Short mmCIF file of C-alpha atoms and ligand atoms in Angstrom, two decimals:
data_model
loop_
_atom_site.label_atom_id
_atom_site.label_comp_id
_atom_site.label_asym_id
_atom_site.label_seq_id
_atom_site.Cartn_x
_atom_site.Cartn_y
_atom_site.Cartn_z
CA MET A 1 25.41 22.99 -4.06
CA HIS A 2 28.43 21.52 -5.89
CA ARG A 3 29.83 18.16 -4.88
CA PRO A 4 32.85 16.42 -6.34
CA PHE A 5 30.92 13.16 -6.56
CA THR A 6 27.21 12.72 -6.08
CA ILE A 7 24.57 10.37 -7.33
CA ALA A 8 23.23 13.45 -9.08
CA SER A 9 26.22 13.29 -11.36
CA MET A 10 25.67 9.63 -12.22
CA ASP A 11 23.94 8.67 -15.38
CA THR A 12 21.89 5.88 -13.90
CA LEU A 13 21.58 3.65 -10.83
CA ARG A 14 23.23 0.42 -11.92
CA THR A 15 22.02 -1.79 -9.11
CA TYR A 16 18.37 -1.04 -10.01
CA ASP A 17 19.10 -1.32 -13.73
CA GLU A 18 20.54 -4.79 -13.19
CA LEU A 19 18.02 -5.97 -10.62
CA PRO A 20 14.85 -3.88 -11.03
CA TYR A 21 12.51 -3.46 -8.11
CA ASP A 22 9.23 -5.41 -7.90
CA ARG A 23 6.40 -3.70 -9.78
CA LEU A 24 3.93 -3.77 -6.94
CA PRO A 25 1.01 -1.45 -6.34
CA LEU A 26 1.19 0.07 -2.85
CA PRO A 27 -2.35 0.36 -1.43
CA GLU A 28 -1.25 2.73 1.35
CA THR A 29 -0.17 5.31 -1.22
CA GLU A 30 -3.48 5.34 -3.10
CA PRO A 31 -4.55 9.02 -3.27
CA ASP A 32 -8.19 8.48 -2.32
CA PHE A 33 -7.04 6.47 0.70
CA LEU A 34 -4.62 9.28 1.64
CA SER A 35 -7.43 11.85 1.34
CA ALA A 36 -9.71 9.72 3.51
CA LEU A 37 -7.00 9.25 6.11
CA ALA A 38 -6.30 12.98 6.13
CA LYS A 39 -9.98 13.67 6.85
CA LEU A 40 -9.68 11.59 10.02
CA HIS A 41 -7.01 14.05 11.12
CA GLY A 42 -9.21 17.02 10.27
CA PHE A 43 -7.23 17.84 7.12
CA GLU A 44 -9.01 18.42 3.78
CA ALA A 45 -6.84 17.04 0.99
CA ALA A 46 -7.48 17.10 -2.75
CA ASP A 47 -9.96 14.88 -4.56
CA ALA A 48 -8.06 11.92 -6.03
CA HIS A 49 -10.20 12.17 -9.16
CA ALA A 50 -8.80 15.61 -10.00
CA ALA A 51 -5.31 15.59 -8.58
CA ARG A 52 -1.66 15.92 -9.56
CA VAL A 53 0.46 13.08 -8.15
CA LEU A 54 4.26 12.84 -8.09
CA GLU A 55 6.14 9.66 -7.19
CA LEU A 56 9.82 9.97 -6.28
CA GLY A 57 11.72 6.72 -6.88
CA CYS A 58 8.83 5.28 -8.92
CA ALA A 59 10.90 2.36 -10.32
CA GLN A 60 8.96 0.92 -13.30
CA GLY A 61 5.72 2.61 -12.38
CA GLY A 62 4.13 -0.51 -10.85
CA ASN A 63 2.45 1.74 -8.31
CA LEU A 64 1.71 4.79 -10.42
CA ILE A 65 0.44 3.19 -13.65
CA PRO A 66 -2.64 1.46 -12.14
CA MET A 67 -3.49 4.73 -10.37
CA ALA A 68 -3.32 6.62 -13.67
CA ALA A 69 -5.67 4.06 -15.23
CA ARG A 70 -8.08 4.41 -12.31
CA TYR A 71 -8.10 8.22 -12.26
CA PRO A 72 -8.13 9.32 -15.90
CA ALA A 73 -8.77 12.99 -15.01
CA SER A 74 -5.77 13.16 -12.67
CA GLU A 75 -2.16 13.62 -13.73
CA PHE A 76 0.77 11.45 -12.64
CA VAL A 77 4.52 12.05 -12.83
CA GLY A 78 7.12 9.51 -11.75
CA ILE A 79 10.85 10.15 -11.31
CA ASP A 80 13.53 7.50 -11.02
CA LEU A 81 17.29 7.49 -11.39
CA SER A 82 17.41 4.00 -12.91
CA ARG A 83 17.19 4.46 -16.66
CA VAL A 84 16.30 0.85 -17.40
CA GLN A 85 13.34 0.90 -15.03
CA VAL A 86 12.00 4.18 -16.38
CA GLU A 87 12.26 3.00 -19.99
CA GLU A 88 10.51 -0.25 -19.17
CA GLY A 89 7.70 1.60 -17.36
CA GLN A 90 7.33 4.15 -20.13
CA MET A 91 7.00 1.35 -22.73
CA PHE A 92 4.28 -0.25 -20.62
CA ILE A 93 2.43 3.09 -20.42
CA GLU A 94 2.53 3.36 -24.19
CA ARG A 95 1.11 -0.14 -24.59
CA ILE A 96 -1.87 0.80 -22.42
CA GLY A 97 -2.17 4.14 -24.19
CA LEU A 98 -2.38 6.23 -21.01
CA SER A 99 -1.88 9.94 -21.65
CA ASN A 100 -2.14 11.20 -18.05
CA ILE A 101 1.14 9.73 -16.81
CA ARG A 102 4.82 10.12 -17.61
CA LEU A 103 7.89 8.57 -16.04
CA LEU A 104 11.04 10.63 -16.15
CA HIS A 105 14.61 9.50 -15.80
CA GLY A 106 16.05 11.87 -13.23
CA ASP A 107 17.49 12.44 -9.82
CA ILE A 108 15.48 13.53 -6.79
CA ALA A 109 18.47 15.72 -5.93
CA ALA A 110 18.37 17.47 -9.31
CA LEU A 111 14.77 17.47 -10.47
CA PRO A 112 13.88 18.96 -13.83
CA ASP A 113 12.29 22.44 -13.66
CA LYS A 114 8.65 23.17 -14.36
CA LEU A 115 7.16 20.02 -12.88
CA GLY A 116 4.53 22.22 -11.25
CA GLU A 117 2.94 21.65 -7.84
CA PHE A 118 1.32 18.47 -6.60
CA ASP A 119 -1.57 17.37 -4.39
CA PHE A 120 0.18 14.12 -3.47
CA ILE A 121 3.91 13.33 -3.41
CA ILE A 122 4.81 9.69 -2.77
CA ALA A 123 8.26 8.36 -1.88
CA HIS A 124 8.02 4.72 -0.86
CA GLY A 125 11.19 2.76 -0.10
CA VAL A 126 13.50 5.70 -0.78
CA TYR A 127 14.26 7.76 2.36
CA SER A 128 16.27 5.14 4.28
CA TRP A 129 18.03 3.81 1.20
CA VAL A 130 19.68 6.91 -0.30
CA PRO A 131 22.64 9.10 0.75
CA ASP A 132 22.02 11.98 3.19
CA PHE A 133 21.93 14.67 0.54
CA VAL A 134 19.25 12.82 -1.45
CA ARG A 135 17.20 12.41 1.75
CA GLU A 136 17.47 16.13 2.35
CA ALA A 137 16.58 16.83 -1.26
CA LEU A 138 13.56 14.52 -0.99
CA LEU A 139 12.12 16.54 1.91
CA ALA A 140 13.00 19.82 0.21
CA VAL A 141 11.18 18.69 -2.95
CA CYS A 142 8.12 17.75 -0.90
CA ARG A 143 7.96 21.24 0.63
CA ARG A 144 8.72 23.04 -2.60
CA LEU A 145 6.29 21.14 -4.80
CA LEU A 146 3.38 20.46 -2.42
CA LYS A 147 0.26 22.53 -2.91
CA PRO A 148 -1.15 24.02 0.33
CA GLN A 149 -3.64 21.14 0.70
CA GLY A 150 -1.03 18.62 -0.45
CA ILE A 151 0.08 15.46 1.34
CA ALA A 152 3.54 13.92 1.14
CA TYR A 153 4.09 10.24 1.91
CA ALA A 154 7.56 9.04 2.91
CA SER A 155 8.31 5.57 4.21
CA PHE A 156 11.45 4.69 6.16
CA ASN A 157 12.92 2.02 8.40
CA VAL A 158 12.43 2.79 12.08
CA GLU A 159 15.27 2.23 14.52
CA ALA A 160 13.05 0.88 17.31
CA GLY A 161 12.11 -2.28 15.41
CA TRP A 162 14.56 -2.43 12.52
CA LYS A 163 17.68 -2.69 14.67
CA LEU A 164 16.77 -6.29 15.41
CA TYR A 165 16.62 -7.12 11.67
CA GLY A 166 19.83 -5.20 11.14
CA ARG A 167 21.49 -8.28 12.65
CA ILE A 168 20.44 -10.36 9.64
CA ARG A 169 21.72 -7.64 7.32
CA GLU A 170 25.09 -7.61 9.08
CA ALA A 171 25.38 -11.39 8.85
CA LEU A 172 24.55 -11.35 5.13
CA LEU A 173 26.92 -8.47 4.42
CA ARG A 174 29.77 -10.35 6.13
CA GLN A 175 29.47 -13.06 3.47
CA ASP A 176 28.76 -10.65 0.61
CA ASP A 177 31.10 -9.73 -2.22
CA ALA A 178 30.23 -6.40 -3.83
CA SER A 179 32.27 -7.24 -6.93
CA LEU A 180 29.71 -9.88 -7.97
CA SER A 181 26.54 -9.10 -9.94
CA PRO A 182 23.37 -8.35 -7.89
CA MET A 183 21.88 -11.76 -8.79
CA GLN A 184 25.08 -13.59 -7.81
CA ARG A 185 25.02 -11.71 -4.50
CA VAL A 186 21.41 -12.79 -3.96
CA MET A 187 22.40 -16.43 -4.55
CA ARG A 188 25.19 -16.08 -2.03
CA ALA A 189 22.87 -14.44 0.51
CA ARG A 190 20.43 -17.31 0.05
CA GLU A 191 23.20 -19.78 0.84
CA THR A 192 23.99 -17.83 4.01
CA LEU A 193 20.30 -17.74 4.93
CA ALA A 194 19.96 -21.50 4.43
CA ALA A 195 22.43 -22.06 7.28
CA MET A 196 21.02 -19.34 9.52
CA GLN A 197 18.73 -19.83 12.48
CA ASP A 198 17.83 -17.75 15.48
CA ASP A 199 16.14 -18.28 18.84
CA ASP A 200 14.36 -14.98 18.56
CA GLU A 201 10.93 -15.75 17.12
CA ARG A 202 10.76 -12.56 15.02
CA LEU A 203 14.20 -13.13 13.51
CA ALA A 204 13.45 -16.78 12.80
CA LYS A 205 10.27 -15.70 10.99
CA GLU A 206 12.16 -13.10 8.96
CA ILE A 207 14.88 -15.61 8.00
CA ALA A 208 12.19 -18.04 6.84
CA TYR A 209 10.52 -15.27 4.83
CA LEU A 210 13.78 -14.13 3.23
CA LYS A 211 14.55 -17.63 1.99
CA THR A 212 11.66 -17.29 -0.50
CA ALA A 213 11.47 -13.49 -0.78
CA SER A 214 11.87 -11.89 -4.21
CA PRO A 215 15.54 -11.43 -5.21
CA SER A 216 14.86 -7.74 -5.60
CA TYR A 217 13.61 -7.30 -2.02
CA LEU A 218 16.42 -9.39 -0.55
CA PHE A 219 19.03 -7.45 -2.47
CA HIS A 220 17.76 -3.89 -2.11
CA GLU A 221 16.78 -4.25 1.56
CA TYR A 222 19.48 -6.52 2.96
CA LEU A 223 22.48 -6.06 0.68
CA SER A 224 22.06 -2.46 -0.44
CA GLU A 225 24.92 -0.12 0.30
CA ILE A 226 22.67 2.18 2.32
CA ASN A 227 19.88 1.13 4.62
CA GLN A 228 19.65 3.69 7.37
CA PRO A 229 16.92 3.39 10.02
CA PHE A 230 15.73 6.55 11.80
CA SER A 231 13.94 7.26 15.01
CA PHE A 232 10.56 8.90 14.56
CA GLU A 233 11.91 12.00 16.36
CA ALA A 234 14.84 12.28 13.96
CA PHE A 235 12.52 11.93 10.95
CA VAL A 236 10.05 14.60 12.11
CA GLU A 237 12.93 16.87 13.09
CA SER A 238 14.36 16.65 9.54
CA ALA A 239 10.90 17.20 8.09
CA SER A 240 10.38 20.27 10.24
CA ARG A 241 13.71 21.75 9.11
CA HIS A 242 12.19 21.59 5.63
CA GLY A 243 8.92 23.24 6.62
CA LEU A 244 6.89 20.03 6.87
CA ARG A 245 4.74 18.67 9.70
CA TYR A 246 3.63 15.18 10.61
CA LEU A 247 0.01 14.43 9.65
CA GLY A 248 -0.26 10.76 10.50
CA GLU A 249 0.69 7.19 9.66
CA ALA A 250 -0.57 5.49 6.51
CA GLY A 251 0.51 1.98 7.48
CA PRO A 252 -1.31 -0.47 9.76
CA ARG A 253 -0.72 0.00 13.47
CA ARG A 254 -1.78 -2.02 16.50
CA ALA A 255 -2.30 1.02 18.70
CA ARG A 256 -2.92 4.71 18.26
CA VAL A 257 -2.30 7.84 20.25
CA VAL A 258 -5.23 9.39 22.12
CA LEU A 259 -4.41 12.72 23.75
CA GLU A 260 -6.14 13.16 27.08
CA ASN A 261 -6.31 16.27 29.27
CA ASP A 262 -5.12 18.45 26.42
CA TRP A 263 -7.68 21.25 26.92
CA GLY A 264 -6.16 24.66 26.96
CA LEU A 265 -3.07 23.53 25.02
CA SER A 266 -2.27 25.37 21.81
CA ALA A 267 -2.54 23.36 18.61
CA GLU A 268 1.28 23.45 18.42
CA SER A 269 1.74 22.09 21.95
CA ARG A 270 -0.84 19.40 21.31
CA HIS A 271 1.04 18.40 18.16
CA ALA A 272 4.34 18.26 20.10
CA ARG A 273 2.73 16.05 22.75
CA TRP A 274 1.33 13.80 20.03
CA LEU A 275 4.78 13.39 18.44
CA GLU A 276 6.30 12.43 21.80
CA ALA A 277 3.60 9.81 22.29
CA GLU A 278 4.14 8.45 18.75
CA ALA A 279 7.84 8.01 19.48
CA ARG A 280 7.07 6.13 22.70
CA LEU A 281 4.59 3.97 20.83
CA ASP A 282 7.34 3.02 18.36
CA GLU A 283 9.38 1.68 21.28
CA ALA A 284 6.39 -0.15 22.77
CA LEU A 285 5.33 -1.67 19.43
CA GLN A 286 8.91 -2.19 18.24
CA THR A 287 7.92 -0.41 15.04
CA ARG A 288 10.12 -1.45 12.16
CA PHE A 289 8.77 0.56 9.25
CA ARG A 290 6.75 3.73 8.94
CA ARG A 291 4.70 5.24 6.18
CA ALA A 292 4.63 8.81 7.40
CA LEU A 293 2.37 11.51 5.99
CA LEU A 294 3.54 15.11 5.99
CA VAL A 295 1.89 18.44 5.28
CA ARG A 296 3.21 21.97 4.89
CA ASP A 297 3.81 23.85 8.11
CA ASP A 298 1.85 26.89 6.93
CA VAL A 299 -1.50 25.09 7.08
CA PRO A 300 -3.57 24.40 10.25
CA VAL A 301 -1.71 22.10 12.66
CA PRO A 302 -2.89 18.47 12.27
CA ALA A 303 -4.30 16.47 15.18
CA PRO A 304 -4.50 12.71 15.89
CA GLN A 305 -7.44 10.87 14.29
CA GLN A 306 -10.81 11.92 15.61
CA PRO A 307 -13.44 9.16 15.85
CA GLU A 308 -16.33 11.51 15.02
CA ARG A 309 -14.72 12.14 11.59
CA LEU A 310 -15.46 8.53 10.61
CA ALA A 311 -19.01 9.65 9.84
CA SER A 312 -17.78 11.61 6.81
CA LEU A 313 -16.10 8.59 5.19
CA SER A 314 -16.98 5.44 3.23
CA PHE A 315 -15.71 1.92 3.75
CA SER A 316 -15.08 -1.43 2.10
CA ALA A 317 -14.04 -4.76 3.58
CA GLU A 318 -13.30 -8.12 2.04
CA LEU A 319 -13.97 -9.97 5.28
CA ALA A 320 -15.72 -13.09 6.50
CA SER A 321 -16.21 -14.72 9.87
CA ASP A 322 -16.45 -18.42 10.71
CA ASP A 323 -17.77 -17.59 14.17
CA GLU A 324 -21.43 -17.64 15.07
CA LEU A 325 -21.49 -13.93 15.76
CA ASP A 326 -22.71 -12.83 19.17
CA PHE A 327 -24.42 -9.43 18.96
CA SER A 328 -25.64 -9.37 22.54
CA GLU A 329 -22.27 -9.41 24.36
CA ALA A 330 -18.81 -7.95 23.80
CA THR A 331 -17.24 -11.39 23.38
CA GLU A 332 -14.03 -11.54 21.35
CA GLN A 333 -14.66 -13.10 17.93
CA HIS A 334 -12.76 -13.05 14.65
CA PHE A 335 -13.04 -11.85 11.09
CA GLN A 336 -10.57 -12.86 8.41
CA THR A 337 -9.62 -11.67 4.95
CA ARG A 338 -9.49 -13.76 1.77
CA THR A 339 -5.73 -13.94 2.18
CA GLY A 340 -5.88 -15.20 5.75
CA GLU A 341 -5.25 -12.21 8.08
CA ARG A 342 -7.35 -12.56 11.23
CA TYR A 343 -8.74 -9.65 13.23
CA PRO A 344 -10.30 -9.87 16.70
CA VAL A 345 -13.51 -7.89 17.25
CA SER A 346 -15.44 -7.47 20.50
CA HIS A 347 -17.92 -4.62 20.21
CA PRO A 348 -21.25 -6.16 19.08
CA LEU A 349 -22.10 -3.21 16.86
CA LEU A 350 -18.68 -3.36 15.19
CA LYS A 351 -19.30 -7.05 14.42
CA ALA A 352 -22.58 -6.07 12.75
CA PHE A 353 -20.88 -3.18 10.93
CA LEU A 354 -18.27 -5.54 9.48
CA LEU A 355 -20.86 -8.13 8.56
CA ALA A 356 -22.90 -5.49 6.71
CA LEU A 357 -19.79 -4.26 4.90
CA ALA A 358 -18.65 -7.77 4.03
CA GLY A 359 -22.08 -8.41 2.52
CA ALA A 360 -21.79 -5.28 0.37
CA TRP A 361 -18.25 -6.01 -0.82
CA PRO A 362 -16.83 -5.16 -3.40
CA ASP A 363 -18.99 -2.04 -3.20
CA VAL A 364 -17.82 0.88 -1.10
CA VAL A 365 -20.51 2.10 1.28
CA ASP A 366 -20.90 5.34 3.25
CA TYR A 367 -20.80 5.30 7.05
CA GLN A 368 -24.49 6.05 7.69
CA THR A 369 -25.74 3.37 5.29
CA VAL A 370 -23.51 0.68 6.83
CA LEU A 371 -24.41 1.84 10.32
CA ASP A 372 -28.18 1.78 9.68
CA HIS A 373 -27.87 -1.73 8.30
CA ALA A 374 -25.61 -2.80 11.20
CA LEU A 375 -27.93 -1.38 13.85
CA SER A 376 -31.00 -3.17 12.54
CA LEU A 377 -29.03 -6.40 12.19
CA ALA A 378 -27.49 -6.18 15.68
CA LYS A 379 -30.81 -5.22 17.33
CA GLU A 380 -32.60 -8.11 15.67
CA TYR A 381 -30.07 -10.46 17.26
CA GLY A 382 -29.95 -9.08 20.79
CA TYR A 383 -27.97 -5.81 20.79
CA THR A 384 -29.51 -3.44 23.29
CA GLY A 385 -26.95 -0.63 23.07
CA GLU A 386 -26.67 2.44 20.87
CA VAL A 387 -24.04 4.01 18.62
CA ASP A 388 -21.75 4.83 21.53
CA ASP A 389 -18.25 6.24 21.88
CA ALA A 390 -16.90 2.75 22.53
CA PHE A 391 -18.18 1.70 19.08
CA ARG A 392 -16.57 4.68 17.34
CA GLU A 393 -13.28 4.05 19.15
CA ALA A 394 -13.39 0.34 18.26
CA LEU A 395 -14.11 1.18 14.61
CA LEU A 396 -11.21 3.63 14.55
CA ASP A 397 -8.90 0.98 16.05
CA PHE A 398 -10.03 -1.41 13.33
CA VAL A 399 -9.37 1.22 10.66
CA GLN A 400 -5.91 1.77 12.17
CA LEU A 401 -5.23 -1.98 11.94
CA HIS A 402 -6.25 -1.83 8.26
CA GLY A 403 -8.91 -4.46 8.88
CA LEU A 404 -11.12 -2.48 6.52
CA ARG A 405 -10.44 0.12 3.91
CA LEU A 406 -11.21 3.83 3.95
CA HIS A 407 -12.56 5.81 1.01
CA THR A 408 -13.77 9.36 0.62
CA ARG A 409 -17.00 8.37 -1.15
CA SER A 410 -19.24 5.39 -1.83
CA ARG A 411 -18.89 3.46 -5.09
CA ILE A 412 -20.76 0.67 -6.77
CA LEU A 413 -18.66 -1.57 -8.94
CA ALA A 414 -19.65 -1.53 -12.63
CA ARG A 415 -21.83 -4.47 -13.76
CA SER A 416 -21.97 -5.37 -17.45
CA GLU A 417 -25.25 -5.47 -19.28
CA THR A 418 -24.25 -8.09 -21.81
CA GLY A 419 -23.38 -10.84 -19.37
CA LEU A 420 -20.09 -11.43 -21.19
CA PRO A 421 -16.89 -10.86 -19.20
CA ARG A 422 -14.75 -7.93 -20.34
CA ALA A 423 -11.37 -7.25 -18.79
CA SER A 424 -10.16 -3.71 -18.29
CA LEU A 425 -7.41 -2.75 -20.71
CA LEU A 426 -4.95 -2.39 -17.82
CA ALA A 427 -5.76 -5.88 -16.45
CA ALA A 428 -5.57 -7.46 -19.92
CA ILE A 429 -2.14 -5.97 -20.60
CA GLN A 430 -0.85 -6.70 -17.10
CA ALA A 431 -2.08 -10.29 -17.34
CA GLY A 432 -0.37 -10.75 -20.68
CA SER A 433 2.96 -9.42 -19.36
CA GLU A 434 4.56 -12.08 -17.19
CA ALA A 435 6.60 -9.75 -14.99
CA TRP A 436 3.70 -7.44 -14.15
CA PRO A 437 1.25 -8.22 -11.37
CA VAL A 438 -2.45 -7.84 -12.09
CA THR A 439 -3.83 -5.01 -9.96
CA ASN A 440 -7.36 -5.04 -8.57
CA HIS A 441 -9.77 -2.17 -8.06
CA PHE A 442 -8.47 -1.64 -4.54
CA HIS A 443 -4.89 -1.12 -5.74
CA GLN A 444 -3.70 -4.53 -4.57
CA ALA A 445 -1.73 -7.14 -6.54
CA LEU A 446 -3.68 -10.35 -7.18
CA ASP A 447 -2.00 -13.70 -6.81
CA LEU A 448 -3.05 -15.55 -10.00
CA ASP A 449 -2.00 -18.77 -11.68
CA GLU A 450 -1.03 -18.80 -15.35
CA TRP A 451 -4.49 -20.01 -16.48
CA GLY A 452 -6.22 -17.18 -14.66
CA ARG A 453 -3.84 -14.68 -16.21
CA TRP A 454 -4.42 -16.11 -19.67
CA LEU A 455 -8.21 -15.98 -19.26
CA ILE A 456 -8.06 -12.27 -18.45
CA THR A 457 -6.28 -11.68 -21.74
CA VAL A 458 -9.15 -13.25 -23.73
CA MET A 459 -12.08 -11.77 -21.81
CA ASP A 460 -13.01 -9.23 -24.47
CA GLY A 461 -16.71 -8.72 -23.70
CA GLU A 462 -17.71 -10.67 -26.84
CA THR A 463 -16.75 -14.24 -26.05
CA PRO A 464 -19.35 -16.42 -24.29
CA LEU A 465 -18.29 -18.41 -21.24
CA GLU A 466 -18.75 -21.70 -23.12
CA ARG A 467 -16.24 -20.69 -25.78
CA LEU A 468 -13.78 -19.46 -23.15
CA ALA A 469 -14.19 -22.84 -21.41
CA ARG A 470 -13.42 -24.73 -24.64
CA GLN A 471 -10.34 -22.59 -25.22
CA LEU A 472 -9.20 -23.13 -21.63
CA ALA A 473 -9.72 -26.91 -21.91
CA GLY A 474 -7.67 -26.88 -25.14
CA LYS A 475 -4.81 -25.01 -23.50
CA LEU A 476 -4.86 -27.30 -20.48
CA GLU A 477 -4.86 -30.36 -22.72
CA ALA A 478 -1.86 -29.03 -24.65
CA ALA A 479 -0.10 -28.75 -21.27
CA GLY A 480 -0.99 -32.39 -20.51
CA ILE A 481 -3.82 -31.59 -18.06
CA LYS A 482 -7.12 -33.39 -18.74
CA PHE A 483 -10.21 -31.33 -17.97
CA ALA A 484 -13.80 -32.39 -18.69
CA PRO A 485 -15.81 -29.68 -20.57
CA GLU A 486 -18.13 -29.09 -17.59
CA GLN A 487 -15.11 -28.74 -15.28
CA ALA A 488 -13.63 -26.14 -17.61
CA LEU A 489 -16.94 -24.24 -17.66
CA GLN A 490 -17.05 -24.31 -13.89
CA ALA A 491 -13.48 -23.02 -13.71
CA VAL A 492 -14.22 -20.18 -16.13
CA ALA A 493 -17.32 -19.22 -14.13
CA SER A 494 -15.46 -19.15 -10.84
CA TYR A 495 -12.50 -17.22 -12.28
CA SER A 496 -15.00 -14.75 -13.77
CA LYS A 497 -16.65 -14.31 -10.40
CA LEU A 498 -13.30 -13.71 -8.69
CA PHE A 499 -12.19 -11.22 -11.36
CA ALA A 500 -15.51 -9.37 -11.27
CA MET A 501 -15.40 -9.09 -7.49
CA GLN A 502 -11.88 -7.69 -7.73
CA GLY A 503 -12.98 -5.15 -10.32
CA ILE A 504 -10.62 -6.34 -13.03
CA ILE A 505 -13.38 -7.48 -15.38
CA VAL A 506 -16.88 -6.18 -15.89
CA TRP A 507 -19.24 -9.12 -15.71
CA HIS A 508 -22.64 -9.94 -14.41
CA ALA A 509 -23.70 -13.60 -14.40
C1 SAM B 1 13.51 0.39 -3.06
S1 SAM B 1 13.12 1.04 -4.61
C2 SAM B 1 11.43 1.47 -4.36
C3 SAM B 1 10.64 1.52 -5.63
C4 SAM B 1 9.16 1.85 -5.46
N1 SAM B 1 8.98 3.17 -4.90
C5 SAM B 1 8.50 0.80 -4.59
O1 SAM B 1 8.39 1.01 -3.39
O2 SAM B 1 8.08 -0.23 -5.12
C6 SAM B 1 13.93 2.60 -4.62
C7 SAM B 1 13.85 3.33 -5.95
O3 SAM B 1 14.40 4.64 -5.79
C8 SAM B 1 15.20 4.94 -6.93
N2 SAM B 1 16.19 5.96 -6.55
C9 SAM B 1 17.22 5.82 -5.69
N3 SAM B 1 17.90 6.98 -5.60
C10 SAM B 1 17.28 7.87 -6.40
C11 SAM B 1 17.51 9.22 -6.75
N4 SAM B 1 18.53 9.91 -6.23
N5 SAM B 1 16.67 9.82 -7.61
C12 SAM B 1 15.64 9.13 -8.17
N6 SAM B 1 15.39 7.84 -7.88
C13 SAM B 1 16.19 7.22 -7.01
C14 SAM B 1 15.79 3.60 -7.32
O4 SAM B 1 16.22 3.56 -8.65
C15 SAM B 1 14.62 2.65 -7.04
O5 SAM B 1 13.82 2.48 -8.18
#
C-alpha cells in the first residue's frame, strides 16, 4: 500500500535515537515462561531451547540479548526503526560474541523478506505507541510469520485503567513544547510534576513514581506523540481480523476467568464467552496494561487456564515468610519476595508448597517433587487434608499473581567445582558497561551498586576470594572509604553468594 508519508519512509526514529529506551529484560516475554503459560491453556508451544524468536521494536536488545545468551541453540532476530539503538545493540552483541542473534534496522510496516517463521514473536511497548498502519502491520506480521505452534506477545495500554493516567499525560502535554529536545522536554515535565498533586490515591502514587522514573519512560509513555489505549474487545477484534486468537495474559493479574456451566458449548462459543468475561474483568480490576498472547486461528481454540495442567509444569520462587506458618488452618498469612512484594496465602498446603519451593530456590523444581515435599511438611505440622481442588485453584491464583515463576522443566543451577567465583561472559560484560543492567538467570534486572558491578567484572574463576577482597578494599580506599580486610572479605563472600543465587556467577563456597 502506498502512502504519501509514512514512518516506513523515514530513515530512523529520531525520538528513540535521541533518548533511547531502557535496556531492560522483560521476564514476561521469556520464551520458556511463554511455553509454560501456554501449557496451562492446553496449548503446546515450542521448546525455548530450540526456537526461533522475533522481537518487534527490540530497541537496543536489552530483552533479546540475555535470552540469546541463555539459549545458545535458539535463534533470535530483533527489528527496530531507531538506527542508533540497533547499532548500539549490535555492538554489544559483538562484544559478547553471540552468533545466534542479530538486530536489524527496519520498520515493522516494511519488514525485510526471508526472515523465516518464528515460534515466538514479541512486541512489548509497541502496539499502543505507533500509528494505526504500524499496529495493523504488527498483527499482520504476527500472523504471517508465526509457525502453527507459535505464540505472539503484544502489550498495550488498556482503556479501562489507563484513562485515569491519561489525565497526567494531558497535564504534562499542556506544558510541553515539542520543539525542544527530548531531554529538555523531560526536564520540563519534571517541573510540572513537582507542582502536581491529586486526591486520587492511584494518581498520587503515579505522580510520585514519575518524579523519579527514568527519563526514557517518562518521555516515551507520557510525552510521546502517540499513546493510544484500547479496550480488550477492540484489541481481540483487530487480532481476529488478522487471523489471530487470544491465548491468555502473560502479565500478573489479581483475578482470573473461570467458565462455569459451559458444557455442551462449542470450543468457539466457550472462547467467545471467555473473552466477554475478560473484558468485564478489565473494568472490575481497572486494568491499565495488558500483555496479551495470541495464536493462529487455524489451531485448536485455546481455553482459560486449567488447574490440572499445573502438574505438567515446574516452578521456582524467591520467597520468604516472617510468619509462623500455620499448616492446620486456612488462616491468611504472607510470603514476600527479596524486593518486598507481599502475597497473602491461606490454603495450608499452598503455604507448604511455597516453603518447599523457597527452600529449593534458585533451583527450578517439578510439580510432583515440590508437592511430595509440601505434603510431608504440612502433615508433620497438622495438615489433615489432601491435594484437593481448592489447593490447585489457590496455586493457579498464585501463579496468576506472579507470586512464583513457571517453567516447562526442572533445572539445577550450575555449581563450580573449583570454589572460585566465575561470572558468565554476559554478566561480566553487562557489569562493565554502565548503561546496561545485569540480568539474572530468571531474566530479571538486578539492582547493584558500583562495587558489586565491578566485582562481577573481575570474577574470572581463577582469583581467590582473599585476593578479590584486597582488590575491593584498595578500590574503596581510593574512593575514600575505609574498609578493614576482614570486612572486605565478608563483603566479597556475601556478594558472591548473592550472584551465585541469581545465576550470574558459578560459585560454590
Ligand atoms: C517503548 S519502546 C519499547 C522497547 C522494548 N520493546 C521494551 O519494551 O523495552 C518502542 C520501540 O519500538 C520502536 N519502533 C517504533 N515504531 C517502530 C516501527 N515502525 N518499526 C520498528 N520499530 C519501531 C522504537 O524505536 C522503540 O525502540
